[in-house]
XYZ file of C-alpha atoms in Angstrom:
707
model
C 70.353 136.554 176.353
C 71.198 139.094 173.761
C 71.978 136.545 170.995
C 74.487 137.096 168.193
C 75.786 140.626 167.686
C 75.755 140.937 163.875
C 77.154 144.436 164.053
C 80.243 143.156 165.825
C 80.698 140.565 163.131
C 80.347 143.175 160.424
C 82.672 145.530 162.201
C 85.589 143.107 161.676
C 86.548 142.940 165.367
C 88.221 139.952 166.904
C 86.907 137.533 169.484
C 84.925 134.358 169.868
C 81.817 135.780 168.204
C 83.743 136.660 165.089
C 85.308 133.192 164.860
C 81.914 131.521 165.191
C 80.483 133.655 162.430
C 83.267 132.724 159.992
C 82.866 129.040 160.816
C 79.134 129.259 160.251
C 79.682 130.976 156.930
C 82.150 128.308 155.790
C 79.731 125.567 156.774
C 76.867 127.348 155.074
C 78.652 127.849 151.754
C 80.099 124.368 151.890
C 76.595 122.999 152.251
C 75.366 125.138 149.372
C 78.214 124.020 147.127
C 77.677 120.395 148.096
C 73.979 120.597 147.224
C 74.656 122.283 143.891
C 77.520 119.898 143.217
C 75.228 116.955 143.864
C 72.599 118.459 141.576
C 75.207 119.050 138.901
C 76.537 115.518 139.171
C 73.033 114.042 138.989
C 72.231 116.119 135.914
C 75.664 115.468 134.409
C 75.444 111.706 134.751
C 71.790 111.711 133.722
C 72.708 113.479 130.488
C 75.666 111.244 129.675
C 74.064 108.042 130.893
C 70.861 108.628 128.978
C 72.052 106.848 125.817
C 74.622 104.501 127.303
C 74.655 101.221 125.385
C 73.062 98.232 127.048
C 75.554 96.156 128.970
C 73.507 93.061 128.162
C 75.502 92.850 124.907
C 78.687 92.129 126.852
C 79.000 88.565 125.576
C 77.591 89.172 122.107
C 80.069 89.087 119.222
C 78.995 91.198 116.241
C 81.318 90.363 113.380
C 81.471 90.258 109.617
C 81.590 86.838 107.953
C 85.117 85.687 107.263
C 86.427 84.621 103.854
C 89.321 82.178 103.947
C 91.452 81.920 100.794
C 93.347 78.716 100.021
C 95.893 78.111 97.298
C 95.527 75.296 94.768
C 97.136 72.850 97.222
C 94.984 73.857 100.199
C 97.559 76.116 101.878
C 96.231 79.227 103.598
C 96.793 82.455 101.645
C 94.729 84.953 103.639
C 91.634 85.486 105.762
C 89.461 88.512 105.115
C 86.728 89.642 107.450
C 86.690 88.808 111.130
C 88.731 85.911 112.414
C 87.993 84.693 115.906
C 89.128 81.658 117.808
C 87.891 80.052 121.017
C 88.733 82.308 123.989
C 92.117 81.716 125.526
C 92.213 80.447 129.103
C 94.152 83.024 131.111
C 95.434 80.375 133.503
C 96.858 78.370 130.581
C 98.935 81.279 129.268
C 102.539 81.809 130.378
C 102.669 84.518 133.058
C 104.655 86.839 130.828
C 101.897 86.972 128.174
C 99.244 88.926 130.127
C 102.035 90.711 132.011
C 103.362 92.119 128.710
C 100.027 93.841 128.051
C 99.806 95.209 131.577
C 103.387 96.494 131.444
C 102.879 98.502 128.246
C 99.192 99.419 128.493
C 98.351 99.871 132.190
C 101.121 99.452 134.785
C 98.715 100.342 137.657
C 95.992 97.929 136.470
C 95.706 96.129 139.817
C 95.593 99.374 141.837
C 92.897 101.602 140.256
C 89.062 101.480 140.243
C 88.743 101.509 136.459
C 90.358 104.870 135.752
C 93.766 106.153 136.788
C 93.884 109.837 137.856
C 97.686 109.700 138.121
C 98.065 108.271 134.622
C 95.544 110.730 133.195
C 97.363 113.698 134.768
C 100.718 112.445 133.515
C 99.369 111.989 129.970
C 97.728 115.421 130.009
C 100.983 117.099 131.071
C 102.989 115.232 128.409
C 100.511 116.164 125.691
C 100.523 119.827 126.731
C 104.316 119.927 126.627
C 104.381 118.342 123.169
C 101.513 120.382 121.792
C 99.887 117.229 120.474
C 98.678 113.851 121.697
C 101.777 111.770 122.431
C 100.513 109.748 125.383
C 97.212 108.203 126.349
C 95.772 108.008 129.818
C 93.193 105.268 129.282
C 93.390 102.247 131.491
C 93.073 98.706 130.249
C 89.540 98.649 131.682
C 88.624 101.816 129.773
C 89.945 100.273 126.558
C 87.817 97.208 127.189
C 84.742 99.370 127.782
C 85.369 101.218 124.531
C 85.866 97.986 122.568
C 82.793 96.311 124.035
C 80.237 99.085 124.058
C 81.295 102.323 122.349
C 82.194 103.748 118.970
C 85.736 104.977 118.275
C 84.572 108.621 118.136
C 86.861 111.005 120.000
C 84.700 113.452 121.985
C 83.918 114.453 125.586
C 80.650 112.552 125.773
C 82.228 109.281 124.651
C 85.089 109.741 127.116
C 82.709 110.281 130.036
C 80.670 107.244 129.037
C 83.882 105.257 128.806
C 84.752 106.217 132.412
C 81.281 105.287 133.636
C 81.372 101.899 131.929
C 84.899 101.233 133.189
C 83.756 101.785 136.787
C 80.756 99.506 136.155
C 83.065 96.759 134.816
C 85.316 97.055 137.898
C 82.293 96.733 140.189
C 80.893 93.718 138.339
C 84.029 91.696 137.524
C 87.295 90.771 139.170
C 90.587 92.018 137.796
C 91.372 88.593 136.335
C 88.010 88.424 134.597
C 88.505 91.904 133.127
C 91.968 90.950 131.895
C 90.627 87.757 130.305
C 87.820 89.676 128.586
C 90.328 92.204 127.311
C 92.776 89.677 125.849
C 89.993 87.723 124.159
C 88.204 90.691 122.577
C 90.844 93.263 121.613
C 91.721 93.777 117.916
C 95.249 92.789 116.824
C 95.040 93.760 113.152
C 94.937 91.525 110.064
C 91.321 90.666 110.920
C 92.241 88.899 114.173
C 90.203 89.522 117.333
C 91.524 88.063 120.556
C 94.960 86.792 121.469
C 94.264 83.235 120.336
C 93.258 84.324 116.821
C 96.203 86.741 116.686
C 98.663 84.061 117.733
C 97.356 81.686 115.083
C 97.252 84.417 112.427
C 100.757 85.778 112.989
C 102.690 82.758 114.290
C 100.699 79.625 113.345
C 100.540 78.545 116.979
C 98.277 78.747 120.014
C 98.598 81.582 122.537
C 99.789 79.149 125.226
C 102.933 78.543 123.134
C 103.928 82.201 122.680
C 107.519 83.125 123.441
C 108.538 86.264 125.333
C 109.424 88.029 122.090
C 106.146 87.045 120.415
C 104.144 88.212 123.428
C 105.971 91.558 123.351
C 105.287 91.936 119.642
C 101.548 91.292 120.092
C 101.362 93.675 123.042
C 103.077 96.337 120.948
C 100.516 95.932 118.158
C 97.657 97.359 120.205
C 98.865 100.950 119.960
C 98.184 100.907 116.192
C 97.715 97.467 114.570
C 98.349 98.705 111.012
C 101.290 100.930 111.892
C 103.084 98.223 113.908
C 102.170 95.191 111.798
C 105.039 92.655 111.774
C 104.032 91.787 108.214
C 104.127 95.161 106.450
C 106.135 97.216 108.980
C 108.629 94.718 110.359
C 111.268 97.261 111.468
C 108.729 99.460 113.210
C 107.128 96.405 114.839
C 110.547 95.237 116.090
C 111.288 98.662 117.583
C 107.910 98.702 119.330
C 108.438 95.169 120.679
C 111.773 96.322 122.131
C 109.959 99.109 123.992
C 107.558 96.513 125.420
C 110.446 94.304 126.523
C 112.057 97.253 128.305
C 108.790 97.976 130.121
C 108.526 94.323 131.120
C 112.000 94.480 132.652
C 111.158 97.717 134.509
C 107.976 96.146 135.839
C 109.861 93.073 137.031
C 107.942 90.752 134.713
C 111.080 89.360 133.068
C 114.771 89.547 133.844
C 117.415 91.345 131.806
C 118.687 87.955 130.699
C 115.248 87.000 129.378
C 115.074 90.299 127.549
C 118.459 89.683 125.947
C 117.382 86.193 124.859
C 114.144 87.583 123.371
C 116.039 90.213 121.383
C 118.499 87.720 119.888
C 115.886 85.055 119.079
C 114.207 85.884 115.721
C 110.422 86.131 115.670
C 109.154 84.335 112.586
C 105.873 85.538 111.131
C 103.556 83.053 109.428
C 104.706 82.289 105.884
C 101.225 82.859 104.482
C 101.035 86.314 105.990
C 104.576 87.094 104.942
C 103.444 86.595 101.337
C 101.852 90.020 101.301
C 102.065 90.439 97.540
C 99.435 87.697 97.288
C 97.069 90.304 98.728
C 96.931 91.886 95.257
C 95.521 88.581 94.043
C 93.039 88.480 96.926
C 91.910 92.043 96.157
C 91.290 90.987 92.555
C 89.105 88.098 93.722
C 87.215 90.089 96.345
C 84.945 91.905 93.885
C 84.430 88.735 91.852
C 83.186 86.851 94.909
C 80.432 89.399 95.472
C 79.456 89.191 91.816
C 79.295 85.398 92.016
C 77.539 84.837 95.349
C 76.407 88.286 96.540
C 77.353 89.929 99.821
C 78.645 87.220 102.188
C 76.255 86.344 105.014
C 78.200 83.358 106.324
C 81.797 82.242 106.610
C 83.190 81.018 103.299
C 86.248 79.197 102.023
C 87.496 80.186 98.574
C 89.636 77.628 96.773
C 91.872 79.543 94.369
C 94.234 78.738 91.514
C 97.264 80.442 93.099
C 100.376 78.397 93.836
C 101.999 79.861 96.945
C 105.372 78.372 96.097
C 105.357 80.026 92.667
C 104.016 83.231 94.232
C 106.953 83.346 96.640
C 109.394 82.753 93.785
C 107.781 85.584 91.814
C 108.095 87.938 94.775
C 111.769 87.119 95.213
C 112.546 87.682 91.547
C 110.668 90.992 91.437
C 112.235 92.225 94.661
C 115.752 91.305 93.547
C 115.544 93.186 90.239
C 113.769 96.202 91.727
C 116.574 96.520 94.259
C 119.218 95.977 91.603
C 117.833 98.468 89.073
C 116.485 101.157 91.389
C 119.284 103.466 90.246
C 117.870 103.212 86.713
C 114.504 104.483 87.893
C 112.767 101.107 88.047
C 110.219 101.742 90.816
C 107.255 99.477 90.139
C 106.683 96.063 88.634
C 103.799 93.740 87.853
C 103.801 90.031 87.029
C 101.067 87.610 85.988
C 101.655 83.889 85.418
C 98.958 81.678 83.862
C 98.825 78.010 83.047
C 97.450 76.740 79.758
C 93.871 76.767 81.045
C 94.016 80.412 82.159
C 94.428 79.671 85.852
C 96.406 82.398 87.646
C 99.376 80.742 89.337
C 101.155 83.902 90.518
C 100.345 87.617 90.578
C 102.423 90.610 91.669
C 100.601 93.939 91.561
C 103.363 96.293 92.704
C 106.596 96.772 94.583
C 104.947 96.906 98.021
C 101.373 96.103 99.007
C 101.876 97.936 102.304
C 102.765 101.138 100.442
C 100.171 100.919 97.680
C 97.216 98.602 97.131
C 96.735 99.715 93.518
C 96.976 96.505 91.490
C 99.144 97.205 88.468
C 98.715 93.634 87.244
C 94.971 94.011 86.666
C 94.020 97.686 86.867
C 96.905 99.624 85.311
C 96.789 100.307 81.572
C 100.232 100.921 80.084
C 101.434 101.004 76.496
C 102.558 97.588 75.281
C 105.260 98.775 72.894
C 106.646 96.053 70.649
C 105.131 93.347 72.868
C 101.988 94.078 70.818
C 103.654 93.174 67.503
C 102.880 89.408 67.682
C 99.242 90.289 66.964
C 100.366 92.148 63.843
C 102.464 89.234 62.652
C 99.832 86.605 63.426
C 97.363 88.597 61.341
C 99.956 88.736 58.564
C 100.456 84.970 58.719
C 96.712 84.441 58.474
C 96.742 86.796 55.472
C 99.230 84.663 53.535
C 102.680 85.621 54.835
C 105.162 83.034 56.122
C 108.267 83.425 58.294
C 110.397 83.236 55.113
C 108.470 85.944 53.253
C 110.906 88.659 52.206
C 110.084 92.085 53.623
C 111.849 95.400 53.235
C 113.156 97.522 56.103
C 113.138 100.916 54.409
C 111.754 104.397 55.039
C 107.964 104.418 54.984
C 105.328 107.115 55.309
C 101.742 106.466 56.372
C 99.805 109.682 56.065
C 101.924 112.275 57.833
C 103.681 109.735 60.027
C 107.026 108.027 59.424
C 108.155 105.319 61.863
C 111.837 104.812 62.477
C 114.026 102.094 63.913
C 116.002 102.374 67.105
C 119.291 102.329 65.221
C 118.201 105.184 62.969
C 119.199 103.068 59.958
C 117.426 100.645 57.637
C 118.562 97.063 56.971
C 116.868 96.569 53.629
C 115.448 93.202 52.621
C 115.077 90.491 55.275
C 112.747 87.640 56.191
C 109.682 88.290 58.282
C 111.148 85.981 60.941
C 114.205 88.205 61.186
C 112.004 91.329 61.384
C 110.187 89.748 64.342
C 113.404 88.719 66.109
C 114.962 92.170 65.674
C 111.684 94.011 66.366
C 111.962 96.085 63.187
C 109.479 98.940 63.401
C 109.148 99.908 59.753
C 108.222 96.381 58.741
C 105.542 96.020 61.434
C 104.004 99.424 60.661
C 103.932 98.850 56.904
C 102.594 95.328 57.289
C 99.733 96.447 59.554
C 98.829 99.186 57.099
C 98.763 96.646 54.289
C 96.737 93.911 55.980
C 94.459 96.346 57.821
C 94.823 97.648 61.342
C 91.197 96.741 61.968
C 92.117 93.110 61.267
C 95.054 93.365 63.686
C 92.688 94.723 66.329
C 90.296 91.820 65.737
C 93.136 89.349 66.162
C 94.197 90.924 69.473
C 90.585 90.948 70.659
C 90.132 87.309 69.623
C 93.086 86.221 71.714
C 92.106 88.088 74.876
C 92.959 91.818 74.744
C 89.927 93.532 76.269
C 91.095 97.158 76.508
C 90.249 99.741 73.871
C 92.331 99.380 70.712
C 92.571 102.498 68.578
C 93.270 102.219 64.881
C 95.863 104.959 64.465
C 98.944 103.854 62.476
C 101.151 103.671 65.582
C 98.897 100.928 66.958
C 101.061 98.428 65.083
C 104.032 99.460 67.228
C 102.225 99.137 70.545
C 100.407 102.445 71.066
C 97.773 100.413 72.881
C 97.246 100.538 76.628
C 96.807 97.117 78.193
C 97.217 95.390 81.545
C 99.727 92.625 82.289
C 96.775 90.306 82.918
C 95.471 90.917 79.378
C 98.885 90.331 77.826
C 99.342 87.041 79.675
C 95.804 86.010 78.701
C 96.377 86.776 75.015
C 99.840 85.146 74.809
C 98.467 82.020 76.498
C 97.012 80.959 73.155
C 100.565 80.722 71.773
C 101.551 78.504 74.714
C 98.620 76.092 74.895
C 98.064 74.995 71.305
C 96.096 78.013 70.061
C 93.170 78.032 72.516
C 91.596 81.242 73.792
C 91.473 81.362 77.589
C 89.953 83.707 80.138
C 92.194 84.254 83.146
C 90.560 83.279 86.422
C 91.509 82.720 90.045
C 88.510 81.049 91.746
C 87.939 77.315 91.425
C 85.294 76.803 94.096
C 83.570 78.565 96.985
C 82.212 76.534 99.880
C 81.206 76.840 103.507
C 83.432 75.490 106.294
C 80.949 72.616 106.561
C 81.540 71.671 102.921
C 78.407 73.018 101.224
C 79.383 74.204 97.732
C 78.235 77.744 96.958
C 79.989 78.139 93.609
C 81.852 75.769 91.312
C 83.573 77.001 88.181
C 82.011 75.332 85.176
C 84.180 74.027 82.365
C 83.238 73.852 78.703
C 82.334 70.358 77.593
C 84.360 70.800 74.429
C 87.253 72.615 76.144
C 88.552 76.118 75.397
C 87.735 77.749 72.079
C 90.307 77.202 69.323
C 91.486 80.706 68.419
C 94.516 79.982 66.195
C 94.677 77.320 63.538
C 97.682 75.824 61.788
C 100.084 76.381 60.184
C 99.792 79.918 61.593
C 100.349 78.870 65.205
C 103.368 76.802 64.160
C 104.859 79.763 62.286
C 104.142 82.190 65.123
C 105.830 80.030 67.724
C 108.838 79.529 65.474
C 109.263 83.278 65.051
C 108.845 84.002 68.775
C 111.383 81.280 69.567
C 113.739 83.233 67.340
C 113.279 86.302 69.556
C 114.854 84.262 72.359
C 117.648 82.651 70.356
C 118.826 85.486 68.116
C 116.755 88.553 68.841
C 115.831 91.099 71.496
C 114.918 88.467 74.114
C 118.238 86.633 74.248
C 118.900 87.764 77.820
C 115.850 85.764 78.976
C 116.851 82.508 77.304
C 117.082 79.450 79.561
C 119.339 76.648 78.383
C 117.610 73.375 77.653
C 114.106 74.848 77.706
C 111.669 75.344 74.848
C 110.676 78.962 75.380
C 109.463 81.846 73.250
C 108.463 85.435 73.905
C 108.554 89.103 72.994
C 110.093 92.243 74.449
C 108.424 95.633 74.517
C 109.774 99.103 75.269
C 107.884 102.360 74.808
C 109.104 105.840 73.987
C 111.535 107.482 76.345
C 111.706 104.234 78.377
C 108.443 104.862 80.223
C 107.286 101.227 80.036
C 109.211 98.016 79.547
C 107.690 94.552 79.026
C 108.650 90.958 78.605
C 105.998 88.339 77.835
C 107.341 84.816 77.475
C 106.051 81.268 77.587
C 106.782 77.579 77.441
C 104.411 74.642 76.976
C 101.209 75.451 78.866
C 102.624 78.313 80.944
C 102.970 82.047 80.229
C 104.311 84.942 82.304
C 103.922 88.645 81.550
C 106.173 91.195 83.293
C 105.954 95.001 83.239
C 108.182 97.594 84.910
C 107.899 101.373 85.071
C 106.896 104.271 87.319
C 103.523 105.244 88.729
C 103.992 108.875 87.710
C 104.567 107.814 84.095
C 108.008 109.398 83.869
C 110.922 107.826 82.032
C 113.334 105.265 83.389
C 117.001 105.429 82.454
C 117.648 103.170 79.488
C 115.473 100.309 80.759
C 114.282 98.077 77.910
C 112.107 95.002 77.712
C 115.216 92.882 77.345
C 116.762 94.200 80.564
C 114.804 94.486 83.845
C 111.555 92.742 82.759
C 113.476 89.928 81.063
C 115.626 89.498 84.187
C 112.514 89.249 86.390
C 110.963 86.776 83.937
C 114.043 84.612 83.758
C 114.592 84.608 87.523
C 111.006 83.535 88.103
C 110.883 80.952 85.323
C 114.195 79.338 86.266
C 112.769 78.717 89.738
C 109.283 77.781 88.514
C 110.047 75.430 85.620
C 111.326 72.501 87.738
C 108.134 72.640 89.799
C 105.920 72.954 86.725
C 107.460 70.023 84.861
C 106.475 71.960 81.751
C 106.395 70.321 78.341
C 107.614 71.750 75.066
C 105.390 74.293 73.353
C 102.573 72.257 71.738
C 102.124 72.337 67.979
C 98.365 72.781 68.268
C 95.719 71.539 65.829
C 96.447 69.342 62.847
C 98.140 70.853 59.816
C 96.273 71.252 56.532
C 96.446 68.248 54.245
C 99.609 68.246 52.175
C 101.369 70.925 54.227
C 105.104 70.478 54.645
C 107.331 72.300 57.139
C 109.836 74.791 55.671
C 113.070 73.286 54.372
C 115.632 73.866 57.138
C 118.444 74.212 54.563
C 116.622 76.994 52.717
C 115.818 78.701 56.015
C 119.482 78.550 57.020
C 120.614 80.041 53.688
C 118.135 82.867 54.107
C 119.381 83.650 57.588
C 123.003 83.618 56.430
C 122.041 86.149 53.776
C 120.449 88.330 56.459
C 123.530 88.149 58.629
C 125.777 89.335 55.792
C 123.352 92.012 54.630
C 122.836 95.532 55.944
C 120.948 94.453 59.080
C 122.554 95.951 62.213
C 123.749 93.449 64.813
C 121.442 92.703 67.712
C 124.234 92.786 70.235
C 124.732 95.445 72.886
C 121.480 96.513 74.527
C 119.220 93.581 75.263
C 116.242 95.182 73.513
C 117.837 97.362 70.836
C 115.050 97.901 68.328
C 112.015 98.303 70.503
C 111.968 102.004 71.016
C 111.798 105.384 69.333
C 110.698 108.951 69.859
C 107.096 109.701 70.786
C 104.060 110.955 68.914
C 101.840 113.074 71.150
C 98.378 111.697 71.714
C 95.548 112.554 74.120
C 95.555 111.038 77.589
C 92.774 108.861 78.864
C 91.418 109.060 82.436
C 93.482 107.582 85.196
C 92.589 103.939 85.931
C 90.363 103.470 88.988
C 92.116 102.854 92.279
C 91.202 100.099 94.646
C 90.017 101.110 98.090
C 92.500 100.951 100.956
C 91.744 98.025 103.272
C 92.886 99.861 106.371
C 93.003 103.401 107.727
C 96.767 103.444 108.194
C 97.598 102.891 104.555
C 98.172 105.816 102.198
C 98.020 105.181 98.480
C 100.327 107.093 96.116
C 98.965 108.448 92.860
C 97.815 105.574 90.674
C 99.594 105.218 87.354
C 98.148 107.166 84.455
C 98.032 105.530 81.044
C 101.005 106.466 78.909
C 100.129 107.982 75.574
C 103.623 108.078 74.165
C 103.624 106.249 70.844
C 106.635 103.990 70.282
C 108.838 103.660 67.245
C 108.069 106.972 65.533
C 109.231 110.558 65.269
C 107.336 113.458 66.904
C 105.569 114.648 63.782
C 102.009 115.906 63.232
C 99.313 113.276 63.454
C 98.113 111.886 60.101
C 94.793 113.019 58.642
C 91.838 110.823 59.595
C 91.608 107.639 57.610
C 88.197 106.751 56.342
C 88.341 103.120 57.391
C 89.747 103.897 60.843
C 87.408 106.647 61.990
C 84.395 104.636 63.208
C 86.243 101.522 64.353
C 87.422 101.083 67.928
C 87.904 97.741 69.627
């Protein structure tokens, strides 16, 4: 036997020998490739499987302690940290609940071994056509593997490990068990893990009671919990839920009639979550909790001072006026309401918590304008003035600076009470210069202003940057009988089992008396006059004993209204984050409208008393003769004083005096990756009620003193 003729094979001839040689070559190279492929796969999986996480942690739940916030009546405000509930029983859920997740996340769930080559190819083609990632190819099992064992890093190694773990899960568990694990461990946003916790968080009900529309909304959340939140992004969440409903119809999970019913039936989100502006209040407390008890190591319940009913009323009033006055450039607002003990009852930190978590109620520093003048006049009262003291509204020069009134004219002689009501700038500036701006600063500090107070002449007209929280805190002394308070929001911190971790202590002798009489009596009388015949008339509420002060800074960059009744004070600010001017917005317009809208709704609930007189009067003191007071006011009305009619806050504003800017206030960290914060407001350095003239030379007494 001659054997194989290799020359014939090389010669390229035809015949049986040639065919056998080609077959042998194909088999040979196939074997070689198979061996090398096997080697490659062994090495490949050895490399990627080397640091795979242990699957023994499958049933372990690693979570941060949760902090539950309750309002003063025990109603739920928010839950921070991880919220989990007992796992939902898949068999107890309506069929359309798990089917909604399968329809939108993994239509071929019951037909693949853990990964879906068809879905991956389809997603890859769609992404290549779009030039960006528009579609994902991960199966429900892959998502579960990622959530259970892997980090969210996007790289090849993590993707391969995800595939390996998905196959392992499919080999170890049934499809129903995988689906149950998925629904009970996936993150739904707002701190809720698992469908039971999500159902309770968003709808105040168990998962077994979910409607078709609610199930579709939860299924739609998984693509991006922050982006499709029904709380902060209701329109986007509704559009996403509609997509899920369409997929459910296509998959045969529900009928077209059921889809139509789901679309027409409104999905109502939990009231406590809908009160998103309360999250500014929660942010304010968050840092305080860590200062009081350290970093949480166990679940805690924080009992707060907030009143959710009042909070909702505050939100409605703010939203209504922001919508109404948007054409005037009113973009942002802040509101703080305190009771007579300093307890925060309501807090609004901005127009939209979803858009910006910067808390303008506590962290923004904006010029107070004429809302600062009550500290000037209280200091004057304590220096010997009375509401009936005659003062002169005339041109005045302090150093190189001359303040002016809004009207551009001067009214001549008037009572101090009338100067307060009409917010006369020349009188306030001259009075502060006479009694000492350092004394005015001490008065403001004594009542609760904690920000830096410079001693330049324009300080008397509100060239002081303060927060709404400070203003409410300081004005509270006028409302509660002259007592200094410190605003607070935490009453008690305890564990779910009832163990008290922190309890706010109260002074045995009560709050410190900061204003004595008759000065408090005089001050309240003058600030009542602001509401009855002055710049705050638009905020007056018939039949209520109320007092307050407007404030408007140069070029309408900031507008304030701080008002109070017996044992309750509310401070309101409006403006823009970029510190640009609004269009003619004064303290007596938008802020006063917000204040009045809130107080009209809040007062019946508060059952507020009249403004208290405070401590006992000095022996022998007699109240002013009402007849003499009336004669004095008639004289003012027939004098040269311009009428207060027209603009609601006519004498609060003037041209600016340039002054150096201070650093931007610190921003609070974003709680979630999907939220983008706009530029935080910078402190306004425009000085109200003065002309743009050179700054005065340094005054000897003012140089070293800052408060």
